Amino acid sequence: METVEKVVAQIQGLSGNAGDLHQLHIILKHSDDSLRLNSPRLPHFFTQLDPSFHSLGYLFFLDAYLSSRVPRDDASEVTKLVARFINACRPDHIRLAPEKFVSVCKKFKDQVMGLNAAIRGVAPMLTAIQKLRPSSEHLTTLHPDFLLLCIMAKCYKSGLSLLKDDVFEVYHPKDLFLYCYYGGVIYIGLKDFGKALDLLLNVVTAPMSTLSAIAVEAYKKYILVSLIHNGQLSSHFPKYTSSVAQRSLKNFSQVYLELATSYSNGNIAELQAYVEANKQKFEADNNLGLVKQVVSSIYKRNIQRLTQTYLTLSLEDIANSVQLNSPKEAEMHVLQMIQDGQIYATINQKDGMVQFLEDPEQYKTCEMIEHIDSSIQRIMGLSRKLSAVDEQISCDPMYLAKVGKERQRFDFDDFDGVPQRFNI
C-alpha cells in the first residue's frame, strides 16, 4: 500500500503530460483506499499540491478527505478549499475521474446548505458544470444541485444561465426530473409562468415505469401555475404521457384538482373558503404561497372575462362584478394588467370609465419579423437534431434486436383503439 508521501511525490512527477496522466490515474485508483484511511492527515498535504497543475491528484485527495465527516468548525474553511479547487482545476484532468468530481461537488453542495449559505455555492457549482460537461447540450448530474442552490439562495436569474440551454443528452432520468422540476420553480420565482408550465409538464409527461414522487410534486405545481397563467386546467393529459402517470397522478393531487374546480366557478368567496379549509395541506407541500397567487389571479381572470362582453365599463362596475372592495382597487388591477400585457385598455381618469381595446400587434414590425425568423430557425435546428437521433437509434443493433422480438409478440393493429384523451 502506497504511503501518502509517496502518492504526493507521484502526483508532482506525473501531472505534466497526457501520457503520464493516465499512469497517474491508475496509481491514484489503487491508492484510493489508503488515502481514505489517512483522511485526517490529508489537509497537511494540500499545501504541497497546486489545484491548477495537479488537478487530478488534488481531486482524489479532496474526495478522500471529504469521505469522512468534516467537523462543523472546519466546514467553512473546507467549502473555501473546494471552491478554490473548482475554480482552478483543469477540465481535462477532472474528466478522467468524473465520478470523483461529482462526489466532491455534491459534498460541497451539502456543506454550503448545512451552513445556510447556499449563495456561496452558486458560482462554484456553475463553474463545475461548465468544466464537467462536454457541451451545453449535455445534462450533468450536477445541474439539479446548481438549480437547487439558486432556489435556496433566491438567485433565480443565475439559474437562467443553464435553463436557456437546449438539452439533448441525458444520462440519468432522475437528473432530468429534478432539472425540470427545479427549473420550473425558478421560473415561478421569476413570475415567468409560461416557461414554468413547459418545464413542469416535461416532468409530468416524461416516460416512467413507476410513479415518481418528483412527478407528483411537479403535477401539483403544474395545476396551480396553469390556473395562474391560463385561468384553467386542461381536462386531459397529452397523449404521450405514460400510462402510469395518467392512472395515478390525480389520486395524489385531489385537493389541487378540487381547487381547480372551485377556481373555474369564478366565485372568490367560495375559493377563499376552500383554501382556508385546506391550508395545512398546502403548507405541508410548501405550496401555500403559490396557492395565494392563484386566489389573487382570479380577480384578473374575471376582469379578462369582462373584456369579452363589454367595450366600456366603469371602475365601480368592474369592482362590483369581480368582488373588489373599491373602484380604486379595480383601477390598480386594471393598470397592472395593462402593464403586463394581459389586457388592452385605456382609463379615463375624469369619469372613471375603462375602454377595452383590441390587441394592437399587427405582426409586421421588424422586431416581430426577427422574432418569428429566430423561432423558425430554432425549430429547423431542432428538427435536424431529431432526425439525426432517429437515424442513430434506427441503426442501433440493440434497438433493432428488441424491435424484432416485440414484433413477434404483438400485433400492432391491436393498438388502434387506444384512447387519445384521458380525463384527470
Coordinates of N, CA and C in Angstrom, one line a residue, residues 182-352:
Y182 N -36.9 21.7 -10.7 CA -36.3 22.9 -10.1 C -36.3 24.1 -11.1
G183 N -36.1 23.8 -12.3 CA -36.2 24.8 -13.3 C -37.6 25.5 -13.3
G184 N -38.6 24.7 -13.2 CA -40.0 25.2 -13.1 C -40.2 26.1 -11.9
V185 N -39.6 25.7 -10.7 CA -39.6 26.5 -9.5 C -38.9 27.9 -9.7
I186 N -37.8 27.8 -10.4 CA -37.1 29.1 -10.7 C -37.9 30.0 -11.5
Y187 N -38.5 29.5 -12.6 CA -39.4 30.4 -13.4 C -40.6 30.9 -12.7
I188 N -41.1 30.1 -11.7 CA -42.2 30.6 -10.9 C -41.7 31.7 -10.1
G189 N -40.5 31.6 -9.5 CA -39.9 32.7 -8.7 C -39.7 34.0 -9.5
L190 N -39.5 33.8 -10.9 CA -39.3 35.0 -11.8 C -40.7 35.4 -12.4
K191 N -41.8 34.8 -12.0 CA -43.1 35.1 -12.5 C -43.2 34.8 -14.0
D192 N -42.4 34.0 -14.5 CA -42.4 33.6 -15.9 C -43.2 32.2 -16.0
F193 N -44.5 32.3 -15.8 CA -45.3 31.1 -15.6 C -45.4 30.3 -16.9
G194 N -45.3 30.9 -18.0 CA -45.4 30.1 -19.3 C -44.2 29.1 -19.4
K195 N -43.0 29.6 -19.1 CA -41.9 28.7 -19.1 C -41.9 27.7 -18.0
A196 N -42.4 28.1 -16.8 CA -42.6 27.2 -15.7 C -43.5 26.0 -16.1
L197 N -44.6 26.3 -16.8 CA -45.5 25.3 -17.2 C -44.8 24.3 -18.1
D198 N -44.0 24.8 -19.1 CA -43.3 23.9 -20.0 C -42.4 22.9 -19.3
L199 N -41.7 23.4 -18.3 CA -40.7 22.5 -17.6 C -41.5 21.5 -16.7
L200 N -42.5 22.0 -16.0 CA -43.2 21.1 -15.1 C -44.0 20.0 -15.9
L201 N -44.4 20.4 -17.1 CA -45.1 19.4 -18.0 C -44.1 18.4 -18.4
N202 N -42.9 18.7 -18.6 CA -41.8 17.8 -19.0 C -41.7 16.7 -18.0
V203 N -41.8 17.1 -16.7 CA -41.7 16.1 -15.6 C -43.0 15.2 -15.6
V204 N -44.1 15.8 -15.8 CA -45.4 15.0 -15.7 C -45.5 14.0 -16.9
T205 N -45.0 14.4 -18.0 CA -45.2 13.6 -19.2 C -43.9 12.7 -19.6
A206 N -42.9 12.8 -18.8 CA -41.7 12.0 -19.0 C -42.0 10.5 -18.9
P207 N -41.3 9.7 -19.7 CA -41.5 8.2 -19.6 C -41.2 7.7 -18.2
M208 N -42.0 6.9 -17.7 CA -41.8 6.3 -16.3 C -42.5 5.0 -16.2
S209 N -41.8 4.0 -15.6 CA -42.4 2.7 -15.4 C -43.1 2.6 -14.0
T210 N -42.7 3.5 -13.1 CA -43.3 3.6 -11.8 C -43.5 5.1 -11.5
L211 N -44.5 5.4 -10.7 CA -44.8 6.8 -10.4 C -43.7 7.4 -9.6
S212 N -43.2 8.6 -10.0 CA -42.1 9.3 -9.4 C -42.7 10.3 -8.4
A213 N -42.1 10.4 -7.2 CA -42.5 11.4 -6.2 C -42.3 12.8 -6.8
I214 N -41.2 12.9 -7.6 CA -40.9 14.2 -8.2 C -42.1 14.6 -9.2
A215 N -42.6 13.6 -9.9 CA -43.7 13.9 -10.9 C -44.9 14.3 -10.1
V216 N -45.2 13.7 -9.0 CA -46.4 14.1 -8.2 C -46.2 15.6 -7.7
E217 N -45.1 16.0 -7.2 CA -44.9 17.4 -6.8 C -45.0 18.3 -7.9
A218 N -44.4 17.9 -9.1 CA -44.5 18.7 -10.3 C -45.9 18.9 -10.8
Y219 N -46.7 17.9 -10.7 CA -48.1 18.0 -11.1 C -48.9 18.9 -10.2
K220 N -48.6 18.9 -8.9 CA -49.3 19.8 -8.0 C -49.0 21.3 -8.4
K221 N -47.8 21.5 -8.7 CA -47.4 22.9 -9.1 C -47.9 23.2 -10.5
Y222 N -47.9 22.2 -11.3 CA -48.5 22.4 -12.7 C -49.9 22.9 -12.7
I223 N -50.7 22.3 -11.8 CA -52.1 22.6 -11.6 C -52.2 24.1 -11.2
L224 N -51.5 24.5 -10.2 CA -51.5 25.9 -9.7 C -51.1 26.9 -10.7
V225 N -49.9 26.6 -11.4 CA -49.4 27.5 -12.4 C -50.4 27.6 -13.6
S226 N -51.0 26.5 -14.0 CA -52.0 26.5 -15.1 C -53.1 27.5 -14.8
L227 N -53.6 27.5 -13.5 CA -54.7 28.4 -13.1 C -54.2 29.9 -13.2
I228 N -53.0 30.1 -12.7 CA -52.5 31.5 -12.7 C -52.3 32.0 -14.1
H229 N -51.7 31.1 -15.0 CA -51.3 31.6 -16.3 C -52.4 31.5 -17.3
N230 N -53.1 30.4 -17.3 CA -54.2 30.1 -18.3 C -55.6 30.4 -17.8
G231 N -55.8 30.4 -16.5 CA -57.1 30.6 -15.9 C -57.9 29.3 -15.9
Q232 N -57.3 28.2 -16.3 CA -58.0 26.9 -16.3 C -56.9 25.8 -16.3
L233 N -57.4 24.6 -16.0 CA -56.6 23.4 -16.1 C -57.1 22.5 -17.2
S234 N -56.2 22.1 -18.1 CA -56.6 21.2 -19.2 C -57.3 19.9 -18.7
S235 N -58.3 19.5 -19.4 CA -59.1 18.4 -18.9 C -58.5 17.0 -19.2
H236 N -57.4 17.0 -19.9 CA -56.7 15.7 -20.2 C -55.2 15.9 -20.3
F237 N -54.5 14.8 -20.1 CA -53.1 14.7 -20.3 C -52.8 14.7 -21.8
P238 N -51.6 15.2 -22.1 CA -51.1 14.9 -23.5 C -51.1 13.4 -23.8
K239 N -51.3 13.0 -25.0 CA -51.4 11.6 -25.4 C -50.1 10.8 -25.2
Y240 N -49.0 11.6 -25.2 CA -47.7 10.9 -25.0 C -47.3 10.7 -23.5
T241 N -48.2 11.0 -22.6 CA -48.0 10.8 -21.2 C -48.0 9.3 -20.9
S242 N -47.1 8.9 -20.0 CA -47.1 7.5 -19.6 C -48.4 7.0 -19.0
S243 N -48.7 5.8 -19.2 CA -50.0 5.2 -18.6 C -49.9 5.3 -17.1
V244 N -48.7 5.1 -16.5 CA -48.6 5.2 -15.1 C -49.0 6.5 -14.5
A245 N -48.5 7.6 -15.2 CA -48.9 9.0 -14.8 C -50.3 9.2 -15.0
Q246 N -50.9 8.8 -16.1 CA -52.3 9.0 -16.3 C -53.2 8.3 -15.3
R247 N -52.8 7.2 -14.9 CA -53.6 6.4 -13.9 C -53.5 6.9 -12.5
S248 N -52.3 7.4 -12.1 CA -52.0 7.6 -10.7 C -51.9 9.0 -10.2
L249 N -51.5 10.0 -11.1 CA -51.2 11.3 -10.6 C -52.4 12.0 -10.0
K250 N -53.6 11.8 -10.5 CA -54.7 12.5 -10.0 C -55.1 12.0 -8.6
N251 N -54.7 10.7 -8.3 CA -55.0 10.2 -7.0 C -54.2 10.9 -5.9
F252 N -53.1 11.4 -6.2 CA -52.2 12.1 -5.2 C -52.4 13.6 -5.2
S253 N -53.3 14.1 -6.0 CA -53.5 15.5 -6.2 C -54.9 16.0 -6.1
Q254 N -55.8 15.2 -5.4 CA -57.2 15.5 -5.3 C -57.5 16.9 -4.8
V255 N -56.8 17.3 -3.8 CA -57.0 18.7 -3.2 C -56.7 19.8 -4.2
Y256 N -55.8 19.6 -5.1 CA -55.4 20.6 -6.1 C -56.4 20.6 -7.2
L257 N -56.9 19.4 -7.6 CA -57.9 19.3 -8.6 C -59.2 19.9 -8.2
E258 N -59.6 19.7 -6.9 CA -60.8 20.3 -6.4 C -60.6 21.9 -6.3
L259 N -59.4 22.3 -6.0 CA -59.1 23.8 -6.1 C -59.4 24.3 -7.5
A260 N -58.9 23.6 -8.5 CA -59.1 24.0 -9.9 C -60.6 24.1 -10.2
T261 N -61.4 23.1 -9.7 CA -62.8 23.1 -9.9 C -63.5 24.4 -9.3
S262 N -63.1 24.6 -8.1 CA -63.6 25.8 -7.4 C -63.2 27.1 -8.1
Y263 N -62.0 27.1 -8.6 CA -61.5 28.3 -9.3 C -62.3 28.5 -10.6
S264 N -62.6 27.5 -11.3 CA -63.4 27.6 -12.6 C -64.8 28.2 -12.4
N265 N -65.3 28.1 -11.1 CA -66.6 28.7 -10.9 C -66.6 30.2 -10.8
G266 N -65.4 30.7 -10.5 CA -65.3 32.2 -10.5 C -65.8 32.9 -9.3
N267 N -66.2 32.1 -8.3 CA -66.7 32.6 -7.0 C -65.5 32.8 -6.0
I268 N -65.1 34.0 -5.8 CA -64.0 34.3 -4.9 C -64.2 33.9 -3.5
A269 N -65.3 34.1 -2.9 CA -65.6 33.8 -1.5 C -65.5 32.2 -1.4
E270 N -66.1 31.5 -2.3 CA -66.0 30.0 -2.3 C -64.6 29.5 -2.4
L271 N -63.8 30.2 -3.3 CA -62.4 29.8 -3.4 C -61.6 30.0 -2.2
Q272 N -61.8 31.2 -1.6 CA -61.0 31.6 -0.4 C -61.4 30.6 0.8
A273 N -62.7 30.2 0.9 CA -63.1 29.3 1.9 C -62.4 27.9 1.7
Y274 N -62.3 27.5 0.5 CA -61.7 26.2 0.2 C -60.2 26.2 0.6
V275 N -59.6 27.3 0.2 CA -58.1 27.4 0.5 C -57.9 27.4 2.1
E276 N -58.8 28.1 2.8 CA -58.6 28.2 4.2 C -58.9 26.8 4.9
A277 N -59.8 26.1 4.3 CA -60.1 24.8 4.9 C -59.0 23.7 4.6
N278 N -58.2 24.0 3.6 CA -57.2 23.0 3.2 C -55.8 23.7 3.4
K279 N -55.7 24.7 4.2 CA -54.5 25.5 4.3 C -53.3 24.6 4.8
Q280 N -53.5 23.7 5.7 CA -52.5 22.8 6.3 C -51.9 21.9 5.2
K281 N -52.7 21.4 4.3 CA -52.2 20.5 3.2 C -51.4 21.3 2.3
F282 N -51.8 22.5 1.9 CA -50.9 23.3 1.0 C -49.6 23.7 1.7
E283 N -49.7 24.0 3.0 CA -48.5 24.4 3.7 C -47.5 23.2 3.8
A284 N -48.0 22.0 4.0 CA -47.2 20.8 4.1 C -46.5 20.5 2.8
D285 N -47.1 20.9 1.7 CA -46.5 20.8 0.3 C -45.6 22.0 -0.1
N286 N -45.5 23.0 0.8 CA -44.7 24.2 0.5 C -45.3 24.9 -0.7
N287 N -46.6 24.8 -0.8 CA -47.3 25.5 -2.0 C -48.3 26.6 -1.6
L288 N -48.3 26.9 -0.3 CA -49.3 27.9 0.1 C -49.1 29.2 -0.5
G289 N -47.9 29.7 -0.7 CA -47.6 30.9 -1.4 C -48.1 30.9 -2.8
L290 N -47.9 29.8 -3.5 CA -48.4 29.7 -4.9 C -49.9 29.7 -4.9
V291 N -50.5 29.0 -3.9 CA -52.0 29.0 -3.9 C -52.6 30.4 -3.7
K292 N -51.9 31.2 -2.8 CA -52.4 32.6 -2.6 C -52.3 33.4 -3.9
Q293 N -51.3 33.1 -4.8 CA -51.2 33.7 -6.1 C -52.3 33.3 -7.0
V294 N -52.8 32.0 -6.8 CA -53.9 31.5 -7.6 C -55.2 32.3 -7.2
V295 N -55.4 32.5 -5.9 CA -56.5 33.3 -5.4 C -56.5 34.7 -5.9
S296 N -55.3 35.4 -5.9 CA -55.1 36.7 -6.4 C -55.4 36.8 -7.9
S297 N -55.1 35.7 -8.7 CA -55.2 35.8 -10.1 C -56.7 35.7 -10.5
I298 N -57.6 35.2 -9.7 CA -59.0 35.1 -10.1 C -59.6 36.5 -10.3
Y299 N -59.1 37.5 -9.7 CA -59.6 38.9 -9.9 C -59.3 39.2 -11.4
K300 N -58.0 39.0 -11.8 CA -57.6 39.3 -13.1 C -58.4 38.5 -14.1
R301 N -58.6 37.2 -13.8 CA -59.3 36.3 -14.7 C -60.7 36.8 -14.9
N302 N -61.4 37.3 -13.9 CA -62.7 37.8 -14.0 C -62.8 39.1 -14.8
I303 N -61.7 39.9 -14.6 CA -61.7 41.2 -15.4 C -61.5 40.8 -16.9
Q304 N -60.7 39.8 -17.2 CA -60.5 39.4 -18.6 C -61.8 38.9 -19.2
R305 N -62.6 38.3 -18.4 CA -63.9 37.8 -18.9 C -64.8 39.0 -19.3
L306 N -64.7 40.1 -18.5 CA -65.5 41.3 -18.8 C -65.1 41.9 -20.2
T307 N -63.8 41.8 -20.5 CA -63.4 42.3 -21.8 C -64.0 41.6 -23.0
Q308 N -64.5 40.4 -22.8 CA -65.1 39.6 -23.8 C -66.6 40.0 -24.0
T309 N -67.1 40.8 -23.1 CA -68.5 41.2 -23.1 C -68.8 42.7 -23.3
Y310 N -67.9 43.5 -22.7 CA -68.1 44.9 -22.8 C -67.0 45.7 -23.5
L311 N -67.4 46.8 -24.1 CA -66.4 47.7 -24.8 C -66.0 48.8 -23.8
T312 N -66.9 49.2 -23.0 CA -66.6 50.2 -21.9 C -67.3 49.8 -20.6
L313 N -66.7 50.2 -19.5 CA -67.2 49.8 -18.2 C -66.6 50.7 -17.2
S314 N -67.4 51.1 -16.2 CA -66.9 52.0 -15.1 C -66.1 51.2 -14.2
L315 N -65.1 51.9 -13.5 CA -64.3 51.2 -12.5 C -65.2 50.6 -11.3
E316 N -66.3 51.4 -11.0 CA -67.2 50.9 -10.0 C -67.9 49.6 -10.4
D317 N -68.3 49.5 -11.7 CA -68.9 48.3 -12.1 C -68.0 47.1 -12.1
I318 N -66.7 47.4 -12.5 CA -65.7 46.4 -12.5 C -65.5 45.9 -11.1
A319 N -65.4 46.8 -10.1 CA -65.2 46.4 -8.7 C -66.3 45.5 -8.2
N320 N -67.6 45.9 -8.6 CA -68.7 45.1 -8.1 C -68.8 43.8 -8.8
S321 N -68.4 43.7 -10.1 CA -68.5 42.5 -10.9 C -67.5 41.4 -10.4
V322 N -66.3 41.9 -10.1 CA -65.2 40.9 -9.7 C -65.0 40.9 -8.2
Q323 N -65.9 41.5 -7.4 CA -65.9 41.4 -6.0 C -64.7 42.1 -5.3
L324 N -64.3 43.2 -5.9 CA -63.2 44.0 -5.3 C -63.8 45.0 -4.3
N325 N -63.0 45.6 -3.4 CA -63.5 46.4 -2.3 C -63.9 47.8 -2.8
S326 N -63.2 48.3 -3.8 CA -63.4 49.7 -4.2 C -63.0 49.9 -5.7
P327 N -63.6 51.0 -6.3 CA -63.1 51.4 -7.7 C -61.6 51.6 -7.8
K328 N -61.0 52.1 -6.7 CA -59.6 52.4 -6.7 C -58.8 51.1 -6.8
E329 N -59.3 50.1 -6.1 CA -58.6 48.7 -6.1 C -58.8 48.1 -7.5
A330 N -60.0 48.4 -8.1 CA -60.2 47.9 -9.5 C -59.2 48.6 -10.5
E331 N -59.0 49.9 -10.3 CA -58.1 50.6 -11.1 C -56.7 50.1 -11.1
M332 N -56.2 49.7 -9.8 CA -54.9 49.2 -9.7 C -54.7 47.9 -10.4
H333 N -55.8 47.0 -10.3 CA -55.7 45.7 -11.0 C -55.7 46.0 -12.5
V334 N -56.5 46.9 -13.1 CA -56.6 47.1 -14.5 C -55.2 47.7 -15.0
L335 N -54.7 48.6 -14.2 CA -53.4 49.2 -14.6 C -52.3 48.2 -14.7
Q336 N -52.3 47.3 -13.7 CA -51.3 46.2 -13.7 C -51.4 45.3 -14.8
M337 N -52.7 44.9 -15.2 CA -52.9 44.0 -16.3 C -52.5 44.7 -17.6
I338 N -52.8 46.0 -17.7 CA -52.3 46.7 -19.0 C -50.8 46.6 -19.1
Q339 N -50.1 46.9 -17.9 CA -48.7 46.9 -17.9 C -48.1 45.5 -18.3
D340 N -48.8 44.5 -17.8 CA -48.3 43.1 -18.0 C -48.7 42.6 -19.4
G341 N -49.5 43.4 -20.2 CA -50.0 42.9 -21.5 C -51.1 41.9 -21.4
Q342 N -51.8 41.8 -20.3 CA -52.8 40.8 -20.2 C -54.2 41.3 -20.8
I343 N -54.3 42.6 -20.8 CA -55.5 43.2 -21.5 C -55.0 44.5 -22.2
Y344 N -55.8 45.0 -23.1 CA -55.5 46.3 -23.8 C -56.7 47.2 -23.5
A345 N -56.4 48.3 -22.8 CA -57.5 49.2 -22.4 C -56.9 50.6 -22.1
T346 N -57.8 51.6 -22.0 CA -57.4 52.9 -21.5 C -58.4 53.3 -20.4
I347 N -57.9 54.1 -19.5 CA -58.7 54.5 -18.3 C -58.9 56.1 -18.4
N348 N -60.2 56.5 -18.4 CA -60.5 57.9 -18.4 C -60.6 58.3 -16.9
Q349 N -59.5 59.0 -16.4 CA -59.5 59.4 -15.0 C -60.6 60.3 -14.6
K350 N -61.1 61.1 -15.6 CA -62.1 62.1 -15.3 C -63.5 61.5 -14.9
D351 N -63.9 60.5 -15.7 CA -65.2 59.9 -15.4 C -65.1 58.5 -14.9
G352 N -63.9 58.0 -14.7 CA -63.7 56.7 -14.1 C -64.2 55.5 -15.1

